[in-house]
Short mmCIF file of C-alpha atoms and ligand atoms in Angstrom, two decimals:
data_model
loop_
_atom_site.label_atom_id
_atom_site.label_comp_id
_atom_site.label_asym_id
_atom_site.label_seq_id
_atom_site.Cartn_x
_atom_site.Cartn_y
_atom_site.Cartn_z
CA MET A 1150 115.78 98.56 -127.92
CA LYS A 1151 113.75 98.00 -124.78
CA LYS A 1152 110.33 96.47 -125.08
CA ARG A 1153 107.71 99.28 -125.66
CA ILE A 1154 105.87 100.75 -123.01
CA TRP A 1155 102.22 101.16 -124.36
CA LEU A 1156 99.82 103.85 -123.35
CA SER A 1157 96.98 101.36 -122.41
CA PRO A 1158 97.43 97.93 -123.77
CA PRO A 1159 94.79 94.99 -123.42
CA HIS A 1160 95.33 93.01 -120.17
CA MET A 1161 94.02 89.53 -120.07
CA SER A 1162 93.61 87.44 -117.08
CA GLU A 1163 93.52 83.65 -117.07
CA ASN A 1164 89.85 83.68 -117.04
CA GLU A 1165 88.91 84.46 -120.68
CA ALA A 1166 90.37 81.54 -122.74
CA PRO A 1167 87.78 78.99 -120.97
CA PHE A 1168 84.72 80.62 -122.01
CA ILE A 1169 86.00 81.22 -125.53
CA LYS A 1170 86.89 77.38 -125.54
CA GLU A 1171 83.36 76.53 -124.35
CA ALA A 1172 81.86 78.77 -127.22
CA PHE A 1173 83.89 76.71 -129.48
CA ASP A 1174 83.06 73.32 -128.02
CA THR A 1175 79.32 74.25 -128.23
CA ASN A 1176 79.69 75.67 -131.66
CA TRP A 1177 78.06 78.98 -130.38
CA ILE A 1178 80.05 80.87 -133.01
CA ALA A 1179 77.42 83.74 -133.67
CA PRO A 1180 76.28 86.92 -132.38
CA SER A 1181 73.87 85.17 -129.97
CA GLY A 1182 74.48 82.54 -127.31
CA PRO A 1183 75.05 81.63 -123.63
CA ASN A 1184 78.17 83.61 -123.19
CA LEU A 1185 76.39 86.75 -124.53
CA ASP A 1186 73.39 86.20 -122.26
CA ARG A 1187 75.50 85.89 -119.22
CA PHE A 1188 77.65 88.81 -120.34
CA GLU A 1189 74.63 91.13 -120.51
CA GLN A 1190 73.29 89.98 -117.41
CA GLN A 1191 76.56 90.69 -115.44
CA LEU A 1192 76.99 93.97 -117.12
CA SER A 1193 73.28 94.87 -115.88
CA ASP A 1194 74.31 93.78 -112.37
CA CYS A 1195 77.27 96.27 -112.52
CA LEU A 1196 74.87 99.00 -113.86
CA SER A 1197 71.96 99.38 -111.30
CA GLY A 1198 70.08 96.76 -113.11
CA HIS A 1199 69.47 98.72 -116.19
CA PHE A 1200 68.79 96.98 -119.40
CA VAL A 1201 72.05 96.20 -121.53
CA VAL A 1202 72.61 95.12 -124.94
CA ALA A 1203 76.10 94.05 -125.90
CA LEU A 1204 77.30 95.37 -129.38
CA ASN A 1205 80.35 95.09 -131.48
CA SER A 1206 81.72 98.52 -130.71
CA GLY A 1207 81.03 101.67 -128.61
CA THR A 1208 80.48 103.79 -131.82
CA ALA A 1209 77.72 101.17 -132.85
CA ALA A 1210 76.31 101.70 -129.32
CA LEU A 1211 76.21 105.53 -129.76
CA HIS A 1212 74.99 105.25 -133.19
CA LEU A 1213 71.99 102.99 -132.06
CA ALA A 1214 71.54 105.41 -129.18
CA LEU A 1215 70.55 108.07 -131.52
CA VAL A 1216 68.58 106.06 -133.82
CA THR A 1217 66.62 104.94 -130.81
CA LEU A 1218 66.01 108.26 -129.77
CA GLY A 1219 64.80 109.39 -133.24
CA ILE A 1220 67.79 111.66 -134.20
CA LYS A 1221 67.15 112.64 -138.15
CA ASN A 1222 68.11 114.67 -140.77
CA GLY A 1223 68.23 118.56 -139.84
CA ASP A 1224 68.19 117.96 -135.92
CA GLU A 1225 70.74 119.44 -133.78
CA VAL A 1226 72.58 117.46 -131.23
CA ILE A 1227 74.72 119.17 -128.46
CA CYS A 1228 78.18 117.60 -128.04
CA GLN A 1229 80.99 117.87 -125.79
CA SER A 1230 84.03 119.38 -127.87
CA PHE A 1231 86.69 117.92 -125.77
CA THR A 1232 86.38 114.15 -126.69
CA PHE A 1233 87.24 111.52 -129.25
CA SER A 1234 85.61 111.87 -132.78
CA ALA A 1235 83.54 108.58 -132.27
CA SER A 1236 81.55 110.54 -129.81
CA VAL A 1237 80.22 112.73 -132.51
CA ASN A 1238 80.45 110.69 -135.74
CA PRO A 1239 77.25 109.02 -135.25
CA VAL A 1240 75.35 112.47 -135.30
CA ILE A 1241 76.88 112.91 -138.83
CA TYR A 1242 75.71 109.35 -139.78
CA GLN A 1243 72.14 110.41 -138.90
CA GLY A 1244 72.46 113.55 -140.97
CA ALA A 1245 72.04 115.78 -137.82
CA LYS A 1246 74.22 118.72 -136.91
CA PRO A 1247 76.51 118.86 -133.80
CA VAL A 1248 76.68 121.98 -131.70
CA PHE A 1249 79.86 121.85 -129.59
CA ILE A 1250 80.22 122.95 -126.10
CA ASP A 1251 83.37 123.57 -124.13
CA SER A 1252 84.74 121.85 -121.17
CA GLU A 1253 84.81 122.89 -117.50
CA SER A 1254 88.30 122.70 -115.71
CA ASP A 1255 87.27 120.57 -112.71
CA THR A 1256 86.55 117.37 -114.54
CA TRP A 1257 87.46 118.47 -118.05
CA ASN A 1258 84.10 117.47 -119.41
CA MET A 1259 81.16 119.39 -120.71
CA ASP A 1260 80.63 122.82 -118.82
CA PRO A 1261 77.09 122.72 -117.40
CA ASP A 1262 76.62 126.67 -117.43
CA LEU A 1263 77.71 126.83 -121.12
CA LEU A 1264 75.32 124.02 -122.02
CA GLU A 1265 72.35 125.78 -120.63
CA LYS A 1266 73.41 128.93 -122.25
CA ALA A 1267 73.81 127.13 -125.73
CA ILE A 1268 70.20 125.43 -125.19
CA ILE A 1269 68.71 128.93 -124.69
CA ASP A 1270 70.58 130.33 -127.75
CA ARG A 1271 69.57 127.58 -130.15
CA LEU A 1272 65.78 128.19 -128.84
CA THR A 1273 66.03 131.82 -129.54
CA LEU A 1274 67.38 130.79 -132.91
CA GLY A 1275 64.54 128.63 -133.59
CA LYS A 1276 66.69 125.48 -133.86
CA LYS A 1277 65.53 122.15 -132.50
CA VAL A 1278 68.13 120.36 -130.15
CA LYS A 1279 67.03 116.78 -129.98
CA ALA A 1280 69.75 115.27 -127.69
CA ILE A 1281 72.80 116.09 -125.68
CA VAL A 1282 75.83 113.74 -125.75
CA VAL A 1283 77.99 114.09 -122.54
CA VAL A 1284 81.39 112.36 -122.26
CA ASN A 1285 83.37 111.06 -118.97
CA LEU A 1286 86.85 111.41 -120.30
CA TYR A 1287 89.68 109.49 -119.21
CA GLY A 1288 87.37 107.74 -116.66
CA MET A 1289 86.35 111.04 -114.91
CA PRO A 1290 82.39 111.48 -114.54
CA ALA A 1291 81.16 114.88 -115.91
CA LYS A 1292 79.09 117.09 -113.85
CA LEU A 1293 76.45 114.43 -114.64
CA LYS A 1294 73.96 115.79 -111.87
CA LYS A 1295 73.80 119.28 -113.17
CA ILE A 1296 73.88 118.29 -116.64
CA SER A 1297 71.24 115.90 -116.39
CA SER A 1298 68.87 118.28 -114.51
CA ILE A 1299 69.37 120.83 -117.34
CA ALA A 1300 68.57 118.15 -119.79
CA SER A 1301 65.30 117.31 -117.83
CA LYS A 1302 64.46 121.08 -117.42
CA TYR A 1303 64.49 121.55 -121.26
CA ALA A 1304 63.17 118.02 -121.94
CA ILE A 1305 66.03 116.96 -123.98
CA PRO A 1306 67.24 113.40 -123.90
CA LEU A 1307 70.74 112.93 -122.49
CA VAL A 1308 73.16 110.42 -124.02
CA GLU A 1309 76.20 109.38 -121.59
CA ASP A 1310 79.27 108.45 -123.57
CA ALA A 1311 80.84 106.44 -120.70
CA ALA A 1312 83.12 104.62 -123.25
CA GLU A 1313 86.05 105.42 -120.98
CA SER A 1314 84.30 105.46 -117.70
CA PHE A 1315 83.02 101.79 -117.17
CA GLY A 1316 83.70 101.28 -113.17
CA SER A 1317 83.52 105.08 -112.54
CA SER A 1318 80.78 106.67 -110.26
CA LEU A 1319 79.38 109.66 -109.05
CA ASP A 1320 77.71 109.80 -105.67
CA ASN A 1321 77.62 105.94 -105.91
CA ILE A 1322 75.88 105.83 -109.16
CA PRO A 1323 77.58 104.07 -111.83
CA CYS A 1324 78.72 105.99 -115.01
CA GLY A 1325 76.56 104.79 -117.97
CA THR A 1326 73.28 105.01 -116.11
CA PHE A 1327 72.90 108.80 -115.92
CA GLY A 1328 71.29 109.44 -119.17
CA SER A 1329 68.19 108.29 -121.24
CA ILE A 1330 70.78 106.06 -122.79
CA GLY A 1331 74.41 105.44 -121.98
CA ILE A 1332 77.08 103.47 -123.74
CA ILE A 1333 80.31 101.77 -122.90
CA SER A 1334 83.18 100.69 -125.01
CA PHE A 1335 85.25 97.40 -124.81
CA ASN A 1336 87.83 98.36 -127.39
CA GLY A 1337 91.39 96.83 -126.84
CA ASN A 1338 92.49 99.96 -125.19
CA LYS A 1339 89.80 100.48 -122.56
CA ILE A 1340 89.75 99.50 -119.02
CA ILE A 1341 88.46 95.96 -119.77
CA THR A 1342 88.10 94.71 -123.34
CA THR A 1343 86.42 92.07 -125.53
CA SER A 1344 89.09 93.00 -128.14
CA SER A 1345 86.41 95.20 -129.95
CA GLY A 1346 82.94 95.70 -128.43
CA GLY A 1347 80.67 97.92 -126.66
CA ALA A 1348 77.29 98.13 -124.94
CA LEU A 1349 73.97 100.25 -124.80
CA ILE A 1350 72.45 100.65 -121.39
CA THR A 1351 69.00 101.98 -120.44
CA SER A 1352 66.20 101.83 -117.86
CA SER A 1353 63.44 102.04 -120.66
CA SER A 1354 62.05 98.80 -121.60
CA ALA A 1355 60.87 100.53 -124.74
CA PHE A 1356 64.29 101.60 -125.81
CA ILE A 1357 66.05 98.35 -125.00
CA SER A 1358 63.59 96.39 -126.98
CA ASN A 1359 63.96 98.83 -129.81
CA ALA A 1360 67.71 98.90 -129.83
CA LYS A 1361 67.95 94.98 -129.67
CA HIS A 1362 65.58 94.69 -132.45
CA LEU A 1363 67.45 97.38 -134.65
CA ALA A 1364 70.83 95.81 -133.61
CA SER A 1365 69.97 92.49 -135.45
CA GLN A 1366 68.66 93.55 -138.77
CA ALA A 1367 65.24 94.56 -137.68
CA LYS A 1368 63.64 91.27 -138.41
CA ASP A 1369 59.83 91.47 -138.20
CA ILE A 1370 58.08 88.52 -136.33
CA ALA A 1371 57.07 86.40 -139.51
CA PRO A 1372 57.99 82.88 -141.05
CA TYR A 1373 59.97 84.84 -143.80
CA TYR A 1374 62.32 87.74 -143.75
CA GLN A 1375 60.40 90.91 -143.43
CA HIS A 1376 61.51 94.37 -142.41
CA SER A 1377 59.36 97.26 -141.56
CA LYS A 1378 62.59 99.39 -140.42
CA ILE A 1379 66.10 99.76 -141.59
CA GLY A 1380 68.16 97.43 -139.16
CA TYR A 1381 71.79 97.14 -138.45
CA ASN A 1382 74.30 94.35 -137.97
CA TYR A 1383 75.70 95.61 -134.46
CA LYS A 1384 75.34 92.80 -132.00
CA MET A 1385 78.55 91.52 -130.16
CA SER A 1386 79.79 87.94 -131.11
CA ASN A 1387 79.15 85.14 -128.56
CA VAL A 1388 82.88 84.37 -128.73
CA LEU A 1389 84.06 87.96 -127.97
CA ALA A 1390 81.34 87.94 -124.95
CA GLY A 1391 83.40 85.00 -123.46
CA ILE A 1392 86.55 87.53 -123.41
CA GLY A 1393 84.34 89.87 -121.62
CA LEU A 1394 82.98 87.35 -118.91
CA GLY A 1395 86.69 86.76 -117.96
CA GLN A 1396 87.63 90.62 -117.99
CA LEU A 1397 84.50 91.21 -115.74
CA MET A 1398 86.08 88.91 -112.97
CA VAL A 1399 89.00 91.26 -112.93
CA LEU A 1400 87.27 94.59 -113.53
CA ASN A 1401 87.85 95.86 -109.81
CA GLU A 1402 91.55 94.72 -109.84
CA ARG A 1403 91.81 96.80 -113.24
CA ILE A 1404 90.32 99.68 -111.80
CA GLN A 1405 92.79 99.63 -108.74
CA SER A 1406 95.63 99.17 -110.88
CA ARG A 1407 95.07 102.23 -112.71
CA ARG A 1408 94.01 104.26 -109.68
CA ASN A 1409 97.42 102.99 -108.33
CA ASN A 1410 99.23 104.20 -111.48
CA PHE A 1411 97.66 107.49 -111.14
CA GLN A 1412 98.78 107.79 -107.56
CA ARG A 1413 102.32 106.74 -108.40
CA TYR A 1414 102.49 109.55 -110.86
CA VAL A 1415 101.13 112.17 -108.50
CA ASP A 1416 103.73 111.29 -105.90
CA TYR A 1417 106.50 111.36 -108.63
CA PHE A 1418 105.48 114.72 -109.70
CA SER A 1419 105.10 116.24 -106.27
CA GLU A 1420 108.74 115.79 -105.79
CA TRP A 1421 109.40 117.87 -108.80
CA ASN A 1422 106.63 120.37 -107.79
CA LYS A 1423 108.63 120.96 -104.80
CA LYS A 1424 111.59 122.02 -106.69
CA GLY A 1425 109.89 124.65 -108.67
CA PHE A 1426 107.75 122.78 -111.16
CA ASP A 1427 103.97 122.93 -111.40
CA ILE A 1428 102.60 119.63 -112.99
CA SER A 1429 98.93 119.14 -112.42
CA PHE A 1430 96.13 116.60 -113.06
CA GLN A 1431 92.51 116.10 -113.61
CA ASN A 1432 90.60 116.63 -110.21
CA GLU A 1433 88.45 114.10 -108.72
CA PRO A 1434 85.81 116.31 -106.80
CA ASP A 1435 84.05 114.99 -103.74
CA GLY A 1436 81.65 112.30 -104.63
CA TYR A 1437 83.39 111.37 -107.89
CA ILE A 1438 85.25 108.17 -108.66
CA SER A 1439 87.20 107.85 -111.56
CA ASN A 1440 88.28 104.46 -112.70
CA ARG A 1441 91.43 106.66 -113.84
CA TRP A 1442 91.50 104.97 -117.17
CA LEU A 1443 94.40 107.05 -118.29
CA THR A 1444 96.54 109.34 -116.15
CA CYS A 1445 97.24 112.78 -117.68
CA ILE A 1446 99.27 115.68 -116.85
CA LEU A 1447 99.21 119.36 -117.53
CA VAL A 1448 102.35 121.14 -118.10
CA ASP A 1449 101.99 124.81 -118.72
CA PRO A 1450 105.56 125.81 -119.81
CA GLU A 1451 105.24 129.20 -118.47
CA ARG A 1452 104.95 127.58 -115.00
CA ASN A 1453 107.59 124.56 -115.66
CA LYS A 1454 110.85 126.50 -116.66
CA GLY A 1455 109.87 126.36 -120.50
CA LEU A 1456 109.18 122.54 -120.19
CA ASN A 1457 106.54 121.66 -122.68
CA ILE A 1458 104.53 118.50 -123.35
CA GLU A 1459 106.16 117.55 -126.76
CA ALA A 1460 109.51 117.57 -125.02
CA ILE A 1461 108.08 115.11 -122.56
CA ARG A 1462 106.61 113.01 -125.51
CA LEU A 1463 109.67 113.12 -127.39
CA ALA A 1464 111.80 111.97 -124.43
CA LEU A 1465 109.60 109.07 -123.60
CA GLU A 1466 109.41 108.10 -127.23
CA GLU A 1467 113.13 107.95 -127.45
CA ASN A 1468 113.17 105.37 -124.80
CA ASN A 1469 110.38 103.45 -126.62
CA ILE A 1470 107.69 104.71 -124.27
CA GLU A 1471 104.37 105.62 -125.72
CA ALA A 1472 102.73 109.05 -124.36
CA ARG A 1473 99.93 110.93 -126.31
CA LEU A 1474 98.54 114.35 -126.39
CA LEU A 1475 95.17 114.84 -124.97
CA TRP A 1476 92.09 114.62 -127.44
CA LYS A 1477 92.10 117.44 -130.01
CA PRO A 1478 89.00 119.08 -129.60
CA MET A 1479 86.10 118.56 -132.10
CA HIS A 1480 85.91 122.31 -132.95
CA GLN A 1481 89.45 122.35 -133.99
CA GLN A 1482 89.14 119.37 -136.35
CA PRO A 1483 89.02 119.73 -139.96
CA ILE A 1484 85.80 117.67 -140.21
CA TYR A 1485 83.83 119.51 -137.45
CA ASP A 1486 85.25 123.24 -137.34
CA ILE A 1487 82.22 124.52 -139.45
CA TYR A 1488 79.91 123.84 -136.67
CA PRO A 1489 78.72 126.06 -133.91
CA PHE A 1490 80.94 126.14 -130.92
CA TYR A 1491 80.03 127.53 -127.31
CA SER A 1492 83.58 128.35 -126.07
CA ASN A 1493 85.30 129.24 -122.88
CA GLY A 1494 88.81 128.45 -123.84
CA THR A 1495 89.20 125.39 -121.47
CA SER A 1496 89.69 122.64 -124.07
CA ASP A 1497 92.10 124.62 -126.15
CA ARG A 1498 94.01 125.16 -123.11
CA LEU A 1499 93.96 121.24 -122.16
CA PHE A 1500 94.85 120.42 -125.63
CA GLU A 1501 97.98 122.64 -125.74
CA THR A 1502 99.22 121.68 -122.14
CA GLY A 1503 97.99 118.03 -121.63
CA LEU A 1504 99.67 114.72 -121.97
CA CYS A 1505 98.50 111.01 -121.31
CA LEU A 1506 101.08 108.97 -119.79
CA PRO A 1507 101.43 105.22 -119.97
CA SER A 1508 98.54 103.97 -117.79
CA GLY A 1509 97.69 100.17 -118.44
CA SER A 1510 96.86 98.05 -115.60
CA SER A 1511 99.89 95.83 -116.53
CA LEU A 1512 102.35 98.43 -115.86
CA THR A 1513 105.10 96.64 -113.56
CA ASP A 1514 107.56 98.35 -111.16
CA GLU A 1515 110.27 98.12 -113.85
CA ASP A 1516 108.12 100.02 -116.37
CA PHE A 1517 107.70 102.65 -113.89
CA ILE A 1518 111.50 102.75 -113.24
CA ARG A 1519 112.18 103.22 -116.89
CA ILE A 1520 109.53 106.05 -117.14
CA PHE A 1521 110.84 107.78 -114.13
CA GLU A 1522 114.33 107.53 -115.01
CA CYS A 1523 113.55 109.06 -118.38
CA LEU A 1524 111.67 111.91 -116.81
CA ASP A 1525 114.40 112.56 -114.12
CA ASN A 1526 117.01 113.22 -116.86
CA LEU A 1527 114.54 115.62 -118.61
CA PHE A 1528 113.61 117.55 -115.66
CA LYS A 1529 117.01 117.70 -114.17
CA ASN A 1530 118.05 119.59 -117.36
CA CYS A 1531 115.60 122.05 -117.01
CA LEU A 1532 116.75 122.94 -113.37
C1 PLP B 517 86.66 104.42 -127.36
C2 PLP B 517 85.62 105.69 -127.55
C3 PLP B 517 84.53 105.45 -128.18
C4 PLP B 517 84.32 104.50 -129.24
O1 PLP B 517 84.45 103.22 -128.66
P1 PLP B 517 84.68 101.96 -129.77
O2 PLP B 517 84.44 100.77 -129.10
O3 PLP B 517 86.12 102.05 -129.99
O4 PLP B 517 83.78 102.21 -131.19
C5 PLP B 517 83.47 106.62 -128.09
N1 PLP B 517 83.60 107.65 -127.29
C6 PLP B 517 84.95 107.61 -126.64
C7 PLP B 517 84.95 108.85 -125.56
C8 PLP B 517 85.82 106.69 -126.56
O5 PLP B 517 86.89 106.89 -125.68
#
């Protein structure tokens, strides 16, 4: 069997190990230390100077965002249905109730018109919407300007789940900085990684000091352990922050590689589209820059000679190449199908017809040859 081509594997440079060695040499093996301070400072430099606290996962960052915003039992939080479950689970951790919004077809993210409709509807029903969680899927910024202006109009705090979109921007404003609080993830599959990790981003000094306090067990200032609030153990390790420092040195290269992957797939499928297929991609509207974390294709069997994504996935799998369906929307999940959902059909259609292709920044020319050979055979058989 040929070596497996993964969807989005970690991609180390040669820069990480020296920072880790330094942590060992100086015995800073703790969730504090010089690597962590430098990592937070450099992240802040990438994020318009916003305050940053590095945490042990993106999920922890989202949870802390909701705690910081005071989300509690009985509150409603508006969420994007088309996303990974970690965008929504922290709403449940807080005993709050998610209200799901469908996507629009340009960016595949939260539909601003439906968002406003839902806010008005919840108000009419006498419900309290306490936050909105928008997501930039596969690296593509949501319609963040429209969404943040709707959020301000109704005075609802916006949380930007930029887990997949570190390095993306909208009108030159970096993703992660649009909401009252933003989060990014450094999980092993993301654009850069600390093995596991995340960060909370905010321009509010009150939010950041509260988040930092809660992230390290909410210790009061006292000569003994005293706690006036429930804390969490959410800080990133100084060892893992060393991986982050090394990865930040190659962030721009990683983004460029993933954008090149995307263009390679576009060029490849455009040849098949000339022969009567109709494969399409996630748009990048004017002013939007996606890190193209994952390249996804839409394959409607009715416009592609009966070819469907499951056939493509299986053909790739047979050649030990990993591909994966798009996120299964939250309103279709057994854990979430009981919650309100404002629908327009978009996320159902995306889930039915969408496939994520191998997109790692370490993909080689040989990998692409294997992927394209496999797809060639499949497409030829449909002609
Ligand atoms: C990865 C991811 C998260 C969670 O990040 P972790 O670091 O894995 O906890 C949250 N939201 C989205 C959209 C993600 O892709």
